[in-house]
Amino acid sequence: AARFSVVGMVSTAVHIMIVWLLLVSTAFPPLVANTFAFLTAFGISFVGNYRWTFGSPGNIGRAIKRFLLISVSAFVMNTLLLAVLLTGEWFSPVIAAIFSGAVVPVITFVGRGFWGFVRIKEVV
């Protein structure tokens, strides 16, 4: 759990930092900036979780497919939340993007820990 938390905090921090940098220094719309941030954080999160958190649990192809499915699901939820926050105009785009990015680790923890990196006896 500690390793998962470290990887999650690093990838979430990278996601938030990139979305913030893109929103304050470019003309990217929030949803585009969020997509770039997600893709970067995805790579960091997969490598960190596969190699360090779960100790290279079996077939990397199967693991990345499951990880991608979980991550895309979390990204869709993140993007929907961001769209709602932007539409409601309750927060600035930067605060809305940061808030929506911070909920992803909660969603992915369950999926990755209980399905994405479950070691399955591989048939040789």
Coordinates of N, CA and C in Angstrom, one line a residue:
A1 N 0.8 -1.2 0.0 CA 0.0 0.0 0.0 C 0.9 1.3 0.0
A2 N 2.0 1.2 0.7 CA 2.9 2.4 0.8 C 3.5 2.7 -0.6
R3 N 3.9 1.6 -1.3 CA 4.5 1.8 -2.6 C 3.4 2.4 -3.6
F4 N 2.2 1.8 -3.5 CA 1.1 2.2 -4.4 C 0.9 3.7 -4.1
S5 N 0.9 4.1 -2.8 CA 0.6 5.5 -2.5 C 1.7 6.4 -3.0
V6 N 2.9 6.0 -2.9 CA 4.0 6.8 -3.5 C 3.9 7.0 -5.0
V7 N 3.7 5.9 -5.7 CA 3.5 6.0 -7.1 C 2.3 6.8 -7.5
G8 N 1.2 6.7 -6.7 CA 0.0 7.4 -7.0 C 0.2 8.9 -6.7
M9 N 0.9 9.2 -5.6 CA 1.2 10.6 -5.3 C 2.1 11.3 -6.4
V10 N 3.1 10.5 -6.8 CA 4.0 11.1 -7.9 C 3.2 11.3 -9.2
S11 N 2.5 10.3 -9.6 CA 1.7 10.4 -10.9 C 0.6 11.5 -10.8
T12 N 0.0 11.6 -9.6 CA -1.0 12.6 -9.4 C -0.4 14.0 -9.4
A13 N 0.7 14.1 -8.8 CA 1.5 15.4 -8.7 C 1.9 15.8 -10.1
V14 N 2.4 14.9 -10.9 CA 2.8 15.2 -12.3 C 1.6 15.6 -13.1
H15 N 0.5 14.9 -12.9 CA -0.8 15.2 -13.7 C -1.2 16.7 -13.3
I16 N -1.2 17.0 -12.1 CA -1.7 18.3 -11.6 C -0.7 19.4 -12.1
M17 N 0.6 19.1 -12.0 CA 1.6 20.1 -12.4 C 1.5 20.4 -13.9
I18 N 1.4 19.3 -14.7 CA 1.3 19.5 -16.1 C 0.0 20.3 -16.5
V19 N -1.1 19.9 -15.9 CA -2.3 20.6 -16.3 C -2.2 22.0 -15.9
W20 N -1.7 22.3 -14.7 CA -1.5 23.7 -14.2 C -0.6 24.5 -15.2
L21 N 0.6 23.9 -15.5 CA 1.5 24.6 -16.4 C 0.9 24.9 -17.7
L22 N 0.2 23.9 -18.3 CA -0.4 24.1 -19.6 C -1.5 25.2 -19.5
L23 N -2.3 25.2 -18.5 CA -3.4 26.2 -18.4 C -2.9 27.6 -18.1
V24 N -1.8 27.7 -17.4 CA -1.3 29.1 -17.1 C -0.3 29.6 -18.2
S25 N 0.3 28.7 -19.0 CA 1.3 29.2 -19.9 C 0.9 29.0 -21.4
T26 N -0.2 28.3 -21.7 CA -0.6 28.1 -23.1 C -2.1 28.5 -23.2
A27 N -2.5 28.4 -24.4 CA -3.9 28.7 -24.7 C -4.8 27.4 -24.8
F28 N -4.2 26.3 -24.3 CA -4.9 25.0 -24.4 C -6.2 25.1 -23.6
P29 N -7.3 24.6 -24.1 CA -8.5 24.5 -23.3 C -8.3 23.5 -22.2
P30 N -9.0 23.6 -21.0 CA -8.8 22.7 -19.9 C -8.9 21.3 -20.2
L31 N -9.8 20.8 -21.1 CA -9.9 19.4 -21.4 C -8.8 18.9 -22.2
V32 N -8.2 19.7 -23.0 CA -7.0 19.3 -23.8 C -5.8 19.2 -22.9
A33 N -5.6 20.2 -22.0 CA -4.5 20.2 -21.1 C -4.6 19.0 -20.2
N34 N -5.8 18.7 -19.8 CA -6.1 17.5 -18.9 C -5.7 16.2 -19.6
T35 N -5.9 16.1 -20.9 CA -5.6 14.9 -21.7 C -4.1 14.7 -21.7
F36 N -3.4 15.8 -22.0 CA -1.9 15.7 -22.0 C -1.4 15.3 -20.7
A37 N -1.9 15.9 -19.6 CA -1.5 15.6 -18.3 C -1.7 14.1 -18.0
F38 N -2.9 13.6 -18.3 CA -3.3 12.2 -18.1 C -2.3 11.3 -18.8
L39 N -2.0 11.5 -20.0 CA -1.1 10.6 -20.8 C 0.3 10.5 -20.2
T40 N 0.8 11.6 -19.7 CA 2.1 11.6 -19.0 C 2.0 10.9 -17.7
A41 N 1.0 11.2 -16.9 CA 0.9 10.5 -15.6 C 0.6 9.0 -15.8
F42 N -0.1 8.6 -16.9 CA -0.3 7.2 -17.2 C 1.0 6.4 -17.3
G43 N 1.9 7.0 -18.1 CA 3.2 6.3 -18.3 C 3.9 6.1 -17.0
I44 N 4.0 7.2 -16.2 CA 4.7 7.1 -14.9 C 4.0 6.1 -14.0
S45 N 2.7 6.2 -13.9 CA 2.0 5.3 -13.0 C 2.1 3.8 -13.4
F46 N 2.0 3.5 -14.7 CA 2.2 2.1 -15.1 C 3.5 1.5 -14.8
V47 N 4.6 2.3 -15.2 CA 5.9 1.8 -14.9 C 6.2 1.6 -13.4
G48 N 5.8 2.6 -12.6 CA 6.0 2.6 -11.2 C 5.2 1.4 -10.5
N49 N 4.0 1.3 -10.9 CA 3.2 0.2 -10.3 C 3.6 -1.2 -10.8
Y50 N 3.9 -1.3 -12.1 CA 4.2 -2.6 -12.6 C 5.6 -3.1 -12.0
R51 N 6.5 -2.2 -12.1 CA 7.9 -2.6 -11.6 C 8.1 -2.6 -10.1
W52 N 7.6 -1.5 -9.5 CA 8.0 -1.3 -8.1 C 6.9 -1.8 -7.1
T53 N 5.6 -1.3 -7.3 CA 4.5 -1.6 -6.4 C 4.2 -3.1 -6.4
F54 N 4.0 -3.7 -7.6 CA 3.5 -5.0 -7.7 C 4.6 -6.0 -8.2
G55 N 5.9 -5.6 -8.3 CA 7.0 -6.4 -8.6 C 6.9 -7.2 -9.9
S56 N 6.5 -6.5 -11.0 CA 6.4 -7.2 -12.3 C 5.6 -8.4 -12.3
P57 N 4.3 -8.3 -12.0 CA 3.4 -9.5 -11.8 C 3.0 -10.1 -13.1
G58 N 3.8 -11.0 -13.7 CA 3.4 -11.7 -14.8 C 3.5 -11.0 -16.1
N59 N 2.6 -11.4 -17.1 CA 2.6 -10.9 -18.4 C 2.4 -9.4 -18.5
I60 N 3.4 -8.7 -19.1 CA 3.3 -7.2 -19.2 C 2.2 -6.8 -20.2
G61 N 2.0 -7.6 -21.2 CA 0.9 -7.2 -22.2 C -0.5 -7.3 -21.5
R62 N -0.7 -8.3 -20.8 CA -2.0 -8.4 -20.1 C -2.1 -7.3 -19.1
A63 N -1.0 -7.0 -18.3 CA -1.1 -6.0 -17.3 C -1.3 -4.6 -17.9
I64 N -0.7 -4.3 -19.0 CA -0.9 -3.0 -19.6 C -2.3 -2.8 -20.2
K65 N -2.9 -3.9 -20.7 CA -4.2 -3.8 -21.2 C -5.2 -3.5 -20.1
R66 N -5.0 -4.3 -19.0 CA -5.9 -4.1 -17.8 C -5.7 -2.7 -17.2
F67 N -4.4 -2.3 -17.1 CA -4.1 -1.0 -16.5 C -4.7 0.1 -17.4
L68 N -4.6 0.0 -18.7 CA -5.1 1.0 -19.6 C -6.7 1.1 -19.5
L69 N -7.3 -0.1 -19.4 CA -8.8 -0.1 -19.2 C -9.2 0.7 -17.9
I70 N -8.5 0.4 -16.8 CA -8.8 1.0 -15.6 C -8.5 2.5 -15.7
S71 N -7.3 2.9 -16.2 CA -6.9 4.2 -16.3 C -7.8 5.1 -17.2
V72 N -8.2 4.5 -18.4 CA -9.2 5.2 -19.3 C -10.5 5.4 -18.6
S73 N -11.0 4.4 -17.8 CA -12.2 4.6 -17.1 C -12.1 5.7 -16.1
A74 N -11.0 5.7 -15.3 CA -10.8 6.8 -14.4 C -10.6 8.2 -15.1
F75 N -10.0 8.2 -16.3 CA -9.9 9.4 -17.0 C -11.2 9.9 -17.5
V76 N -12.1 9.0 -17.9 CA -13.4 9.4 -18.4 C -14.2 10.0 -17.2
M77 N -14.1 9.4 -16.0 CA -14.8 10.0 -14.8 C -14.2 11.3 -14.5
N78 N -12.8 11.4 -14.6 CA -12.1 12.7 -14.3 C -12.6 13.8 -15.2
T79 N -12.7 13.4 -16.5 CA -13.0 14.4 -17.5 C -14.5 14.8 -17.4
L80 N -15.4 13.9 -17.1 CA -16.8 14.3 -16.8 C -16.9 15.2 -15.6
L81 N -16.2 14.9 -14.6 CA -16.2 15.8 -13.4 C -15.6 17.1 -13.7
L82 N -14.5 17.2 -14.5 CA -14.0 18.5 -14.9 C -15.0 19.2 -15.8
A83 N -15.6 18.6 -16.7 CA -16.6 19.2 -17.5 C -17.8 19.8 -16.7
V84 N -18.2 19.1 -15.7 CA -19.3 19.6 -14.9 C -18.8 20.8 -14.1
L85 N -17.6 20.7 -13.5 CA -17.1 21.8 -12.8 C -16.9 23.1 -13.6
L86 N -16.5 22.8 -14.9 CA -16.3 24.0 -15.8 C -17.6 24.6 -16.2
T87 N -18.6 23.7 -16.4 CA -19.9 24.2 -16.9 C -20.6 25.0 -15.7
G88 N -20.4 24.5 -14.5 CA -21.0 25.1 -13.4 C -20.4 26.5 -13.0
E89 N -19.1 26.7 -13.5 CA -18.4 27.9 -13.2 C -18.2 28.1 -11.7
W90 N -18.1 27.1 -10.9 CA -18.0 27.2 -9.5 C -16.5 27.6 -9.1
F91 N -15.6 27.1 -10.0 CA -14.2 27.3 -9.7 C -13.5 27.8 -11.0
S92 N -12.3 28.3 -10.9 CA -11.5 28.7 -12.1 C -11.2 27.4 -12.8
P93 N -10.8 27.5 -14.1 CA -10.4 26.2 -14.8 C -9.2 25.5 -14.1
V94 N -8.3 26.3 -13.6 CA -7.1 25.7 -13.0 C -7.5 24.9 -11.7
I95 N -8.3 25.5 -10.9 CA -8.8 24.8 -9.6 C -9.7 23.6 -10.0
A96 N -10.5 23.7 -11.0 CA -11.4 22.6 -11.4 C -10.6 21.5 -11.9
A97 N -9.5 21.8 -12.7 CA -8.6 20.7 -13.2 C -7.9 20.0 -12.1
I98 N -7.4 20.8 -11.2 CA -6.6 20.2 -10.1 C -7.5 19.3 -9.2
F99 N -8.7 19.8 -8.9 CA -9.6 19.0 -8.1 C -10.0 17.7 -8.8
S100 N -10.4 17.8 -10.1 CA -10.8 16.6 -10.8 C -9.6 15.6 -10.9
G101 N -8.4 16.1 -11.1 CA -7.3 15.3 -11.2 C -6.9 14.5 -9.9
A102 N -7.3 15.1 -8.8 CA -7.0 14.6 -7.4 C -7.9 13.4 -7.1
V103 N -9.0 13.2 -7.8 CA -10.0 12.1 -7.4 C -9.6 10.8 -8.1
V104 N -8.7 10.9 -9.1 CA -8.4 9.7 -9.9 C -7.7 8.6 -9.1
P105 N -6.8 9.0 -8.1 CA -6.1 7.9 -7.4 C -7.1 7.0 -6.6
V106 N -8.2 7.6 -6.1 CA -9.1 6.8 -5.3 C -9.8 5.8 -6.2
I107 N -10.1 6.2 -7.4 CA -10.8 5.3 -8.4 C -9.8 4.2 -8.8
T108 N -8.6 4.6 -9.1 CA -7.7 3.6 -9.7 C -7.1 2.6 -8.6
F109 N -7.1 3.1 -7.4 CA -6.5 2.2 -6.4 C -7.3 0.9 -6.3
V110 N -8.6 0.9 -6.3 CA -9.4 -0.3 -6.2 C -9.2 -1.1 -7.5
G111 N -9.3 -0.5 -8.6 CA -9.2 -1.3 -9.9 C -7.8 -1.9 -10.1
R112 N -6.8 -1.2 -9.8 CA -5.4 -1.7 -10.0 C -5.1 -2.7 -9.0
G113 N -5.4 -2.5 -7.8 CA -5.0 -3.4 -6.7 C -5.8 -4.7 -6.8
F114 N -7.0 -4.7 -7.2 CA -7.9 -5.9 -7.2 C -8.0 -6.6 -8.5
W115 N -7.6 -6.0 -9.6 CA -7.7 -6.6 -10.9 C -6.6 -6.3 -11.8
G116 N -6.1 -5.1 -11.9 CA -5.1 -4.8 -12.9 C -3.8 -5.5 -12.8
F117 N -3.3 -5.7 -11.5 CA -2.0 -6.3 -11.3 C -2.1 -7.6 -10.5
V118 N -3.3 -8.3 -10.6 CA -3.4 -9.5 -9.9 C -2.6 -10.6 -10.7
R119 N -1.7 -11.3 -9.9 CA -0.9 -12.3 -10.5 C -1.7 -13.5 -10.9
I120 N -1.7 -13.8 -12.1 CA -2.4 -15.0 -12.6 C -1.3 -16.0 -13.0
K121 N -1.6 -17.3 -12.6 CA -0.6 -18.3 -13.0 C -0.6 -18.4 -14.6
E122 N 0.6 -18.2 -15.1 CA 0.7 -18.1 -16.6 C 0.9 -19.5 -17.1
V123 N 0.3 -19.8 -18.3 CA 0.5 -21.1 -18.9 C 1.7 -20.9 -19.9
V124 N 2.7 -21.8 -19.8 CA 3.9 -21.7 -20.6 C 3.6 -22.4 -21.9

